[in-house]
XYZ file of C-alpha atoms in Angstrom:
734
model
C 0.000 0.000 0.000
C 1.490 3.279 -1.103
C 0.295 5.920 1.323
C 3.429 8.063 1.273
C 2.529 11.554 0.165
C -1.153 10.701 0.049
C -3.596 12.917 1.905
C -5.351 10.409 4.150
C -8.331 11.963 5.915
C -10.525 10.766 8.767
C -14.010 9.444 8.137
C -16.693 11.494 9.875
C -18.641 9.395 12.353
C -22.386 10.046 12.147
C -23.678 7.754 14.880
C -23.099 4.518 16.724
C -25.730 1.898 17.384
C -24.458 0.203 20.502
C -25.005 -0.179 24.231
C -23.347 -2.701 26.532
C -25.796 -3.650 29.260
C -23.774 -6.531 30.697
C -21.790 -4.625 33.384
C -23.835 -4.310 36.560
C -24.675 -0.667 37.166
C -22.734 0.196 34.006
C -25.163 2.915 32.913
C -24.438 6.187 34.722
C -26.074 9.619 34.710
C -23.693 12.550 35.041
C -24.421 15.020 37.879
C -25.007 17.790 35.302
C -28.233 16.010 34.317
C -27.386 16.245 30.619
C -24.907 13.474 29.878
C -25.033 9.728 30.342
C -21.999 7.441 30.398
C -21.988 3.778 29.449
C -19.491 1.174 28.200
C -19.272 0.152 24.565
C -16.787 -2.678 24.138
C -13.396 -1.318 25.193
C -14.546 2.301 24.954
C -16.598 4.581 27.175
C -19.408 6.457 25.471
C -20.443 9.896 26.741
C -23.793 10.875 25.258
C -25.552 14.209 25.460
C -29.115 13.198 26.278
C -30.591 16.324 24.677
C -28.572 16.654 21.467
C -27.818 12.899 21.183
C -24.197 13.703 20.296
C -21.598 11.217 21.486
C -17.959 11.309 22.527
C -15.709 8.384 23.328
C -12.946 7.649 25.802
C -10.320 5.281 24.419
C -7.631 3.627 26.502
C -8.764 0.167 27.566
C -7.399 -2.911 25.839
C -10.353 -5.193 26.526
C -14.030 -5.140 27.453
C -15.017 -2.629 30.137
C -16.627 -4.294 33.156
C -17.490 -1.392 35.477
C -18.023 2.391 35.400
C -18.253 5.137 38.051
C -18.702 8.940 38.080
C -17.574 11.228 40.891
C -20.160 13.288 42.769
C -18.676 16.571 41.519
C -18.770 15.317 37.928
C -15.084 15.993 37.280
C -13.950 12.380 37.056
C -14.985 9.147 35.416
C -13.469 5.795 36.378
C -13.642 2.482 34.561
C -12.248 -1.017 34.940
C -11.861 -3.795 32.429
C -11.585 -7.539 31.916
C -8.340 -9.104 30.719
C -7.136 -12.520 29.648
C -6.397 -15.163 32.258
C -2.996 -14.606 33.825
C -2.835 -10.898 32.962
C -3.639 -7.875 35.072
C -6.667 -5.697 34.355
C -6.356 -1.930 34.348
C -8.365 0.791 36.079
C -8.429 4.198 34.377
C -9.324 7.566 35.887
C -10.561 10.034 33.247
C -10.929 13.795 33.179
C -14.549 14.285 32.123
C -14.046 17.798 30.740
C -10.863 17.238 28.725
C -11.554 13.544 27.959
C -8.009 12.476 28.810
C -6.443 9.923 31.168
C -5.406 11.215 34.589
C -4.435 7.924 36.212
C -4.059 4.307 35.166
C -3.025 1.367 37.293
C -2.993 -2.432 37.081
C -3.428 -3.774 40.599
C -6.017 -6.482 39.907
C -5.699 -9.827 38.196
C -7.915 -10.770 35.225
C -10.959 -8.630 36.104
C -12.021 -5.444 37.848
C -15.369 -6.225 39.461
C -16.358 -2.725 40.598
C -15.050 0.826 40.991
C -16.571 3.662 43.048
C -15.620 7.140 44.193
C -15.818 8.090 47.842
C -18.485 10.632 48.745
C -15.796 13.298 49.218
C -14.362 12.533 45.729
C -10.897 12.138 47.258
C -10.535 8.378 46.955
C -11.009 5.899 44.135
C -11.872 2.395 45.352
C -11.599 -0.659 43.118
C -12.532 -4.291 43.704
C -10.937 -7.218 41.894
C -12.747 -10.249 40.531
C -12.704 -13.875 41.735
C -9.073 -14.358 40.685
C -7.985 -11.327 42.677
C -10.467 -10.520 45.493
C -8.527 -7.430 46.543
C -9.687 -3.937 47.409
C -7.322 -1.160 46.306
C -7.778 2.445 47.414
C -6.121 5.380 45.605
C -5.832 9.019 46.581
C -6.932 11.039 43.543
C -5.323 14.313 44.638
C -1.794 12.930 44.973
C -2.345 10.062 42.494
C -0.916 7.343 44.697
C -2.163 4.098 46.206
C -2.926 4.340 49.905
C -3.629 0.748 50.853
C -5.292 -2.514 49.929
C -6.891 -5.520 51.553
C -8.577 -8.838 50.851
C -12.259 -8.231 50.274
C -13.599 -11.343 52.009
C -12.719 -13.954 54.589
C -11.688 -17.493 53.803
C -14.982 -18.782 55.153
C -17.109 -16.636 52.819
C -17.344 -16.194 49.083
C -16.119 -13.480 46.735
C -17.241 -9.869 46.958
C -18.880 -8.585 43.769
C -20.167 -5.081 44.541
C -19.110 -1.816 46.170
C -21.033 1.150 47.538
C -19.653 4.295 49.236
C -21.194 5.994 52.249
C -22.885 9.320 51.573
C -21.656 11.341 54.574
C -18.389 9.642 55.474
C -15.755 9.820 52.740
C -13.351 7.141 54.045
C -16.148 4.563 54.533
C -17.771 2.111 52.112
C -19.480 -1.286 51.926
C -18.791 -4.486 50.016
C -21.116 -7.392 49.353
C -21.031 -10.713 47.600
C -21.457 -14.418 48.179
C -22.349 -14.803 51.854
C -20.333 -11.692 52.670
C -21.385 -8.174 53.660
C -18.872 -5.796 55.230
C -18.516 -2.185 56.305
C -15.039 -0.721 55.687
C -13.231 2.251 57.203
C -10.012 3.828 55.931
C -7.391 4.887 58.449
C -5.574 7.603 56.524
C -2.714 8.007 59.008
C -1.903 4.309 59.311
C -2.793 3.678 55.633
C -4.864 0.593 56.292
C -8.456 -0.632 56.013
C -10.589 -1.909 58.880
C -13.596 -4.087 58.177
C -16.667 -4.977 60.210
C -18.877 -7.900 59.250
C -22.597 -7.273 59.156
C -24.363 -9.678 61.469
C -26.814 -11.682 59.328
C -27.320 -14.565 61.735
C -28.055 -17.841 59.982
C -29.350 -16.197 56.824
C -27.210 -16.834 53.730
C -27.514 -14.485 50.776
C -25.588 -13.585 47.619
C -25.531 -9.784 47.505
C -25.810 -8.395 43.957
C -26.168 -4.642 44.565
C -26.063 -2.169 47.466
C -27.715 1.226 47.973
C -27.195 3.345 51.104
C -29.613 6.076 52.205
C -28.456 9.694 52.311
C -28.084 9.675 56.125
C -25.884 6.553 56.240
C -28.495 4.983 58.486
C -29.666 2.002 56.438
C -28.306 -0.077 53.563
C -30.565 -1.870 51.084
C -28.932 -4.884 49.462
C -30.374 -6.742 46.489
C -29.914 -10.515 46.509
C -29.991 -13.378 44.033
C -32.787 -14.889 46.157
C -35.126 -12.114 45.050
C -35.512 -10.161 48.288
C -33.985 -6.996 49.753
C -31.707 -7.260 52.779
C -32.121 -4.175 54.960
C -29.199 -3.465 57.285
C -28.922 -0.925 60.084
C -25.385 0.518 59.912
C -25.360 1.829 63.512
C -23.262 4.913 62.803
C -23.086 7.765 65.297
C -24.972 10.991 64.595
C -21.569 12.690 64.511
C -20.316 12.228 60.945
C -16.715 12.672 62.107
C -16.929 9.330 63.915
C -16.127 6.882 61.143
C -16.554 3.540 62.891
C -20.008 2.098 63.713
C -20.927 2.476 67.370
C -22.043 -1.148 67.479
C -21.847 -3.912 64.917
C -24.174 -3.405 61.903
C -27.139 -5.758 62.093
C -29.769 -7.226 59.843
C -33.260 -5.758 60.163
C -34.899 -8.201 57.781
C -35.166 -9.698 54.316
C -37.896 -7.709 52.608
C -40.038 -8.935 49.731
C -43.263 -7.808 48.062
C -46.640 -7.962 49.710
C -48.583 -10.747 47.941
C -51.296 -9.892 45.432
C -53.599 -12.652 46.658
C -54.244 -13.198 50.345
C -55.799 -16.355 51.708
C -57.285 -16.521 55.176
C -56.521 -20.240 55.343
C -52.798 -19.918 54.602
C -50.114 -17.792 56.260
C -49.014 -14.610 54.520
C -46.371 -15.559 51.942
C -43.991 -12.853 50.708
C -43.532 -12.559 46.949
C -39.871 -12.569 45.891
C -38.505 -11.188 42.646
C -37.951 -13.825 40.002
C -34.299 -14.409 39.011
C -33.019 -12.110 41.734
C -32.648 -8.360 42.162
C -30.326 -6.722 39.642
C -30.551 -3.025 40.516
C -31.809 -0.782 43.343
C -32.381 2.973 43.287
C -33.461 5.005 46.332
C -35.639 8.026 45.544
C -36.020 11.250 47.518
C -39.579 10.444 48.611
C -38.396 7.237 50.364
C -39.737 5.026 47.592
C -37.466 2.407 46.029
C -36.960 1.402 42.396
C -36.182 -2.304 42.055
C -35.079 -3.988 38.829
C -35.357 -7.771 38.747
C -33.833 -10.586 36.741
C -37.071 -11.329 34.906
C -37.306 -7.746 33.608
C -39.700 -6.421 36.246
C -39.187 -2.791 37.276
C -41.156 -1.867 40.412
C -41.613 1.281 42.413
C -42.180 0.090 45.977
C -42.558 1.613 49.392
C -41.686 0.081 52.731
C -44.679 -0.757 54.915
C -45.003 0.964 58.271
C -45.068 -2.331 60.153
C -42.706 -3.852 62.677
C -40.853 -6.627 60.777
C -40.733 -8.815 63.893
C -44.516 -9.077 63.859
C -44.404 -10.758 60.433
C -41.902 -13.479 61.297
C -43.406 -16.946 60.963
C -42.092 -19.717 63.154
C -42.906 -23.370 63.361
C -41.630 -25.625 66.150
C -39.362 -22.793 67.251
C -37.632 -22.498 63.849
C -37.782 -19.769 61.237
C -39.996 -20.916 58.350
C -39.533 -18.109 55.808
C -36.957 -15.332 56.302
C -38.487 -13.159 53.533
C -41.018 -10.745 54.995
C -43.846 -9.022 53.030
C -42.644 -5.507 53.831
C -42.742 -3.876 50.367
C -45.903 -2.468 48.812
C -45.868 -2.100 45.030
C -46.920 1.355 43.828
C -46.203 0.978 40.107
C -44.813 -1.809 37.983
C -43.654 -2.353 34.410
C -41.844 -5.097 32.489
C -38.877 -4.563 30.139
C -38.359 -8.120 28.933
C -34.867 -9.025 30.177
C -32.612 -8.861 33.230
C -32.208 -5.342 34.612
C -28.561 -4.439 35.253
C -28.758 -0.654 35.741
C -31.281 1.851 37.074
C -30.626 5.606 37.063
C -32.776 8.719 37.488
C -32.557 11.542 34.948
C -34.971 14.364 35.691
C -38.498 12.955 35.675
C -37.405 9.793 33.901
C -35.879 6.468 34.818
C -33.142 5.005 32.633
C -33.095 1.209 32.701
C -30.287 -0.856 31.183
C -30.761 -4.572 30.531
C -28.518 -7.534 29.882
C -29.942 -7.754 26.336
C -28.188 -4.436 25.583
C -31.382 -2.406 25.628
C -31.864 1.051 27.128
C -35.389 1.892 28.270
C -36.843 5.185 29.475
C -39.667 5.061 32.035
C -41.791 8.112 32.750
C -41.920 8.544 36.527
C -45.464 9.932 36.493
C -47.191 7.487 34.170
C -44.652 4.639 34.414
C -44.932 4.172 30.656
C -41.898 2.518 29.089
C -40.152 3.437 25.843
C -37.238 1.700 24.146
C -34.556 4.324 23.454
C -31.595 2.249 22.324
C -30.847 -1.346 21.467
C -28.185 -3.297 19.645
C -27.007 -6.809 18.980
C -25.674 -8.738 21.943
C -22.980 -10.627 20.024
C -21.016 -10.656 16.772
C -22.682 -9.222 13.664
C -21.948 -11.414 10.656
C -23.490 -9.567 7.709
C -25.005 -6.267 6.532
C -27.326 -5.584 3.605
C -28.950 -2.548 2.010
C -32.043 -2.891 -0.177
C -31.467 -2.320 -3.878
C -31.597 1.416 -4.689
C -32.995 2.300 -1.263
C -30.721 3.864 1.355
C -33.016 4.675 4.266
C -32.754 1.276 5.975
C -30.325 -1.617 6.286
C -30.387 -5.080 7.836
C -27.892 -6.867 10.070
C -27.487 -10.549 10.919
C -26.338 -11.881 14.284
C -26.959 -14.588 16.848
C -30.660 -15.226 17.547
C -32.033 -12.505 15.286
C -32.041 -10.347 12.175
C -32.713 -6.632 12.599
C -33.678 -3.799 10.276
C -32.419 -0.311 11.208
C -33.200 3.245 10.156
C -30.239 5.190 8.781
C -31.712 8.555 9.783
C -32.695 7.784 13.385
C -30.413 4.788 14.123
C -33.461 3.093 15.643
C -34.499 -0.517 15.302
C -37.495 -0.872 12.975
C -37.883 -4.650 12.825
C -36.493 -7.590 14.771
C -36.940 -11.149 13.525
C -35.970 -13.648 16.223
C -34.973 -17.272 15.727
C -33.772 -18.288 19.208
C -30.635 -20.392 19.687
C -29.485 -20.100 16.064
C -27.021 -17.774 14.356
C -27.785 -15.885 11.162
C -24.707 -15.935 8.923
C -26.045 -13.901 6.007
C -28.839 -11.524 5.048
C -29.923 -10.080 1.683
C -32.905 -8.180 0.319
C -34.601 -9.283 -2.862
C -34.118 -6.622 -5.524
C -37.840 -5.864 -5.708
C -37.894 -5.223 -1.942
C -40.533 -7.840 -1.169
C -38.522 -10.194 1.042
C -35.524 -10.584 3.321
C -33.583 -13.799 2.636
C -31.474 -15.128 5.511
C -29.066 -18.019 6.036
C -28.594 -19.828 9.359
C -26.111 -22.126 11.022
C -28.719 -24.880 11.340
C -28.510 -25.406 7.581
C -31.753 -23.548 6.890
C -32.607 -20.600 4.648
C -35.578 -18.489 5.653
C -37.414 -15.696 3.843
C -39.375 -13.006 5.695
C -41.569 -10.085 4.786
C -39.683 -6.782 5.246
C -42.293 -4.864 7.251
C -43.920 -7.332 9.639
C -41.258 -10.062 9.660
C -43.769 -12.742 8.684
C -42.178 -16.003 7.532
C -42.666 -16.559 3.776
C -40.830 -19.822 3.151
C -38.159 -22.064 4.636
C -35.651 -24.286 2.851
C -34.682 -27.016 5.288
C -31.332 -28.855 5.208
C -29.939 -26.506 2.577
C -26.424 -27.442 3.750
C -25.088 -30.136 6.033
C -22.839 -27.921 8.169
C -24.830 -24.722 8.152
C -25.294 -22.050 5.508
C -22.273 -19.745 5.633
C -22.938 -17.350 2.718
C -25.827 -16.327 0.480
C -26.494 -14.211 -2.633
C -29.370 -13.594 -5.055
C -29.599 -12.575 -8.703
C -31.085 -9.216 -9.651
C -34.124 -10.875 -11.240
C -34.791 -12.733 -7.937
C -34.936 -16.052 -9.808
C -31.856 -17.721 -8.321
C -30.399 -17.957 -4.825
C -26.779 -19.068 -4.496
C -25.804 -20.463 -1.104
C -22.535 -21.675 0.357
C -22.095 -24.077 3.250
C -19.663 -24.952 5.963
C -18.867 -28.218 4.179
C -17.653 -26.290 1.100
C -20.542 -26.950 -1.267
C -22.134 -24.241 -3.390
C -25.791 -24.736 -4.247
C -27.930 -22.914 -6.798
C -31.656 -22.671 -6.097
C -34.399 -21.825 -8.557
C -36.847 -19.532 -6.762
C -40.449 -19.319 -7.894
C -43.549 -18.051 -6.124
C -44.813 -21.523 -5.325
C -41.613 -23.520 -4.911
C -37.861 -23.335 -4.416
C -36.003 -26.055 -6.299
C -32.383 -27.129 -6.029
C -30.750 -26.820 -9.474
C -27.036 -27.479 -8.997
C -24.675 -28.737 -6.312
C -21.131 -27.495 -6.973
C -18.455 -29.425 -5.072
C -15.113 -27.778 -5.783
C -14.274 -26.054 -2.491
C -12.585 -28.023 0.293
C -13.312 -25.525 3.062
C -16.227 -23.363 4.233
C -17.571 -20.832 1.748
C -16.991 -17.373 3.240
C -18.435 -15.047 0.587
C -20.555 -15.071 -2.586
C -21.189 -12.364 -5.175
C -23.242 -12.407 -8.379
C -22.247 -10.550 -11.556
C -24.463 -7.898 -13.109
C -25.299 -10.254 -15.969
C -26.898 -12.796 -13.585
C -25.030 -15.523 -15.472
C -21.949 -15.814 -13.266
C -21.162 -15.934 -9.557
C -17.894 -15.944 -7.644
C -17.396 -17.777 -4.348
C -14.574 -17.362 -1.836
C -13.475 -20.068 0.570
C -11.074 -20.506 3.446
C -9.341 -23.269 1.463
C -7.391 -20.573 -0.407
C -9.443 -20.544 -3.600
C -12.030 -18.361 -5.286
C -14.088 -19.975 -8.039
C -16.059 -18.266 -10.796
C -19.128 -20.278 -11.778
C -21.585 -20.306 -14.629
C -24.806 -20.518 -12.638
C -26.870 -21.267 -15.731
C -25.004 -24.459 -16.609
C -23.506 -25.249 -13.200
C -19.923 -25.362 -14.502
C -16.673 -23.818 -13.324
C -15.288 -20.999 -15.454
C -12.104 -20.080 -13.573
C -10.349 -20.660 -10.277
C -8.151 -18.263 -8.292
C -5.380 -19.566 -6.019
C -3.577 -17.756 -3.212
C -1.803 -18.631 0.028
C -4.495 -17.096 2.209
C -7.875 -17.745 3.717
C -10.194 -15.767 1.457
C -12.705 -13.854 3.597
C -14.540 -11.715 1.043
C -14.885 -11.313 -2.729
C -16.706 -8.729 -4.851
C -17.303 -8.201 -8.567
C -16.264 -4.912 -10.115
C -19.400 -3.314 -11.648
C -17.885 -3.868 -15.098
C -17.953 -7.643 -14.367
C -14.434 -7.899 -15.825
C -12.546 -8.135 -12.530
C -13.043 -9.364 -8.988
C -11.425 -7.999 -5.851
C -10.576 -10.181 -2.840
C -9.242 -9.885 0.683
C -8.143 -12.407 3.276
C -5.856 -13.308 6.119
C -2.635 -12.468 4.240
C -3.482 -8.737 4.634
C -3.454 -8.252 0.853
C -6.147 -6.908 -1.473
C -6.105 -8.826 -4.748
C -7.290 -7.691 -8.185
C -8.107 -10.663 -10.430
C -8.964 -11.060 -14.100
C -12.188 -12.991 -14.653
C -11.272 -14.244 -18.121
C -8.375 -16.481 -17.076
C -8.272 -16.090 -13.274
C -4.890 -14.369 -13.261
C -3.740 -11.989 -10.533
C -3.459 -8.443 -11.873
C -2.083 -6.690 -8.789
C -1.873 -6.907 -5.012
C -2.140 -4.043 -2.548
C -1.260 -4.274 1.139
C -4.532 -3.619 2.950
C -3.243 -3.715 6.519
C 0.122 -3.536 8.226
C -0.687 -5.916 11.035
C -3.788 -8.082 10.707
C -6.237 -9.902 8.463
C -8.854 -8.250 6.266
C -12.333 -9.646 6.875
C -14.643 -7.670 4.617
C -14.818 -5.285 1.676
C -17.405 -3.521 -0.464
C -17.220 -1.629 -3.746
C -19.247 1.356 -4.921
C -21.761 1.109 -7.746
C -19.539 3.194 -10.042
C -16.498 1.054 -9.260
C -14.230 3.986 -8.401
C -13.887 3.343 -4.665
C -14.013 0.437 -2.259
C -13.875 0.035 1.518
C -12.163 -2.586 3.674
C -12.282 -3.611 7.322
C -10.276 -6.111 9.307
C -8.974 -7.327 12.616
C -7.048 -4.074 13.160
C -10.437 -2.412 13.868
C -9.885 0.212 11.138
C -12.164 1.109 8.221
C -10.327 2.228 5.069
C -11.705 3.803 1.895
C -9.619 3.238 -1.252
C -9.428 4.454 -4.822
C -9.916 1.403 -6.999
C -7.585 2.251 -9.896
C -4.819 3.903 -7.885
C -4.965 1.429 -4.992
C -4.349 4.133 -2.378
C -6.144 4.934 0.868
C -8.127 8.170 0.903
C -9.972 7.964 4.241
C -9.595 6.059 7.512
C -12.227 5.414 10.180
C -11.074 4.586 13.716
C -13.442 3.782 16.559
C -14.474 0.148 16.531
C -13.861 -1.747 19.749
C -13.846 -5.199 18.144
C -12.806 -6.997 14.994
C -14.624 -5.520 11.983
C -16.901 -8.112 10.386
C -18.799 -6.138 7.751
C -18.766 -2.912 5.731
C -21.265 -1.613 3.161
C -21.817 1.505 1.062
C -25.372 2.794 0.930
C -26.808 2.857 -2.613
C -26.810 6.687 -2.636
C -23.123 6.754 -1.545
C -23.874 9.009 1.411
C -23.328 6.541 4.246
C -20.896 3.759 5.087
C -22.099 1.183 7.609
C -19.623 -1.029 9.443
C -20.131 -3.724 12.067
C -17.854 -5.478 14.517
C -17.536 -8.549 16.693
C -18.711 -6.700 19.805
C -22.144 -6.080 18.251
C -21.674 -2.366 17.538
C -22.839 -0.677 14.327
C -21.017 2.450 13.119
C -22.496 4.859 10.581
C -19.910 7.020 8.780
C -20.435 9.902 6.399
C -19.304 8.714 2.997
C -16.600 10.975 1.484
C -17.674 13.178 -1.416
C -17.772 10.988 -4.482
C -19.355 11.057 -7.880
C -22.952 10.323 -7.053
C -24.636 7.442 -8.851
C -27.946 7.670 -10.620
C -30.405 9.125 -8.076
C -31.950 6.165 -6.261
C -35.633 5.698 -6.122
C -37.298 7.130 -3.061
C -39.845 5.461 -0.855
C -42.564 6.960 -3.054
C -41.086 5.941 -6.374
C -39.386 2.613 -5.706
C -41.128 -0.248 -7.461
C -43.505 2.331 -8.939
C -47.000 0.947 -9.263
C -50.368 2.246 -10.324
C -53.272 2.667 -7.932
C -54.698 -0.557 -9.254
C -51.489 -2.474 -8.560
C -51.302 -0.997 -5.058
C -54.795 -2.272 -4.332
C -53.746 -5.617 -5.762
C -50.653 -5.763 -3.522
C -52.797 -5.092 -0.460
C -55.170 -7.835 -1.544
C -52.249 -10.232 -1.913
C -50.682 -9.049 1.364
C -47.391 -8.085 -0.313
C -44.954 -6.000 1.729
C -42.236 -3.719 0.363
C -39.169 -2.560 2.246
C -39.702 0.957 0.866
C -43.025 1.145 2.716
C -41.551 0.421 6.139
C -42.441 3.063 8.713
C -39.462 5.028 10.092
C -41.118 5.065 13.528
C -42.216 1.441 13.807
C -40.715 -1.055 16.237
C -41.859 -4.541 15.312
C -40.660 -7.811 16.822
C -41.455 -11.080 15.073
C -40.704 -14.717 15.779
C -38.937 -16.241 12.802
C -39.338 -19.860 13.915
C -42.980 -20.899 13.968
C -44.541 -24.206 14.727
C -46.379 -24.306 11.404
C -44.210 -22.680 8.783
C -45.926 -21.620 5.561
C -43.749 -23.599 3.182
C -40.777 -25.848 3.705
C -38.618 -28.033 1.560
C -35.577 -30.236 2.118
C -32.427 -29.626 0.077
C -33.185 -31.664 -2.974
C -36.876 -31.219 -3.208
C -39.372 -28.564 -4.010
C -41.710 -26.589 -1.820
C -45.325 -27.608 -1.576
C -47.929 -25.056 -0.668
C -49.628 -25.774 2.673
C -51.753 -22.624 2.774
C -55.438 -23.166 3.479
C -57.722 -21.356 1.050
C -55.998 -18.614 -0.928
C -52.222 -19.087 -1.165
C -50.280 -16.624 0.965
C -46.752 -17.890 0.452
C -46.819 -16.825 -3.205
C -46.980 -13.222 -2.125
C -43.375 -13.200 -0.974
C -41.435 -13.266 -4.252
C -41.816 -12.509 -7.935
C -45.278 -11.039 -7.828
C-alpha cells in the first residue's frame, strides 16, 4: 500500500448503534443532568441526552466491566476484563478534557467494581474472583494508599461496592455470603472491616444502595428479596466507625397480590433475583429484577418482627412481606442498571437495551438497542438507502439510517444468522442460518414466507441472489455451493457445486446474472456459470479468502483475506493483476465496492475502516473507533453513508466521502412504482415492500414458527400448505 505523500483523511462518524448492558450498574447519569456514560466494548461512550451527540474515551485494551462517576462530575473511572494470567487496568478520566489522569494495574484478570468516595478524594476498586482485593487510591496525589482482601476465607467473593454518603473514608462491600462495612485509616494507611451480622441467613448480595443519612443499607440478593441493614453509625459524621456492629433488620419482599385466610401470609420474591436498586427522595425504592420487572415500591409501616413466621421454634420463611408495590412495568430481560434523569428512569438490561420510564405514568419506551454478540453480515435494499439489515446470533434486525433506531427484529432463538440479503424488488428478506436452513421473511412485519430445510449439512455460511430474484446461491460450511431456482410456489435445487474443500466465506453475483464468484477458506475463489452449473475459472492464493466482490464492469473481482493483501483478479483467465497491502498488522475480513467502481472500503482485525481508490490502490480515508474486529462494511446505494459492524455487536455509521454520485436512487414513493390498481392488488395479496416500512415502527417477530408456511428439504421442491388462498406466493416474484 502506497500511502506516502497521500492525503489520508478521517471518516466522519455520524452515529453509533451500541449499548453494553452486561456490566452491573454500568449505565451512569452525570451530575449535570445532561450526559449519560456507558461502556461500549473497550470504549466509554459519553452521550448528550438532549442533542444525542456522542464522545468516546479510548484507553482500555479489553471489554469494560465497570463504570463510576464522581459526585462533583469531574472524574470518570472504569475497569476492564483481561485474559487469564494478565492484570486488568483501572483508568481515571478527566470528564471535561476527555483524557487519562491515572491508570493502574493492581487487579488480576478482572475489575469487578469501581466507586468514588463521597468526598471525591478516593477511588476504590474491587478485583474479581481471581484477585479478590480492594485497592484504594488518593486522587489528589495520584498514589495508592492501601489494599486488603475483600472477604474472609470462610465466605465467598465480593462482587459489589457502595460508598457511604456522609463519610468519605467509609464504604461497603457485598457478595457471596459476605457483607462488610469498611473504614479507611488515613494516618496508618490501612483498612478496617466490620462484618454485618446476618445470623443464619445466607444471601448472595448483587447490589447495594445506602440512604443519604448513612443509616440504612438496602442490598439486592440473588434470592429475590432486599436485605435491609442498620449501619449503627453515630450521629456525629466525624466518627467513622459504627458504634455497634451493623445488624440485619430483615429480608424484605413484596406484599402478595392474593391473600388467603386459610394460609399464612407468603412474601412474593422477585424472580431471578434483584439486579438493581435505586433510592428516591420520597423514600420510595426502584427495584429492577432478573425477569425484567421494574417496580416502584414503598416500605410498609409495620414492625418486621410481627411478620416473622415460626414453626416448632424455627424460622420458616426469612423473607417478609414488607414492600408495597406502587407501580410496575416489564422490560423483557434482566435489569442491570437503574438511574434517574430528571423525571425519567433510565433502565439498562442484559440484552443491551436502554429503556426510558416516565416517573409519572410509568410508561416505558425503548430508546436504544443493539445486537448482543457478533454481527456477521449487513445488507442494504437495492436502490434504497433509508434502511439496512444486520445478521447476528438469535435474530435479524432492520435499522433506520436517519434515526439509528431498530425498525424490525426477527428472532430465531438459539441459532445464528450468517447472512442476510434483500430481494431486488424489496418484497422479502432472505437469511441463512447455522442450522442449515434458509428463511425468507416479509420486510415490514417479519412474517415467515418460506423455509428451505437442510440446505447445507454444516450450516449455511454465505448467500447471494440474482437481480431478477430467480436464483439464490448459497454456500455451506462443508464447502458446497448450491444454486436454487426460486419461484412463487416452490424453491427447487438446481445445482450442487463441489469444488471447495473448506467453508464458503463469501458469494457475489455478476451484473449479468449468469456468473457468480465464491470465496473459501481453502485458499481458492471460483467463478461459476450458474446457468449451466460449470466452473469458469479458479483463483489460487496462500491465504484464507474472507470476502470477494465483482467490479461493476464484471471484468474483474477484488478479494481480501488473512494475508493482509487486497487482490485484483482477471475474470477471463483467473490471473492476478495486482496486489495491494490492505493492513500492516492483521487480516482483512470484509470489503465492499461502490456502484460506479471507483472506490471500495475494507475492514479487518485491526479495527480500522479504510476507503480506497480502486484504480490507484491508495487509501483516501480512515475510520477509527471500533472496539472489536470488523466483520462487515457496506456503502449505501446513494453513496452518502458507510455502515460497518464489529464482533462486539456495535454498528457504526460514517459519512461517505464526497464521491461522484450514482444515478439518483428511487425514493420510498417511487421505488417499485405501481399504479393505484397495482397498489390495491398488492394489499389484496398481502405483499410488503421494504420501501413502505415506517421510520417510527418497532416490530418484533418470531422467525421460527410451529407451522411454517412452506418448507422443503435440500433436494426437493416446496409444496404449498396454505389453506384457502395461497399466501406464500406473495413473498417473491409477484
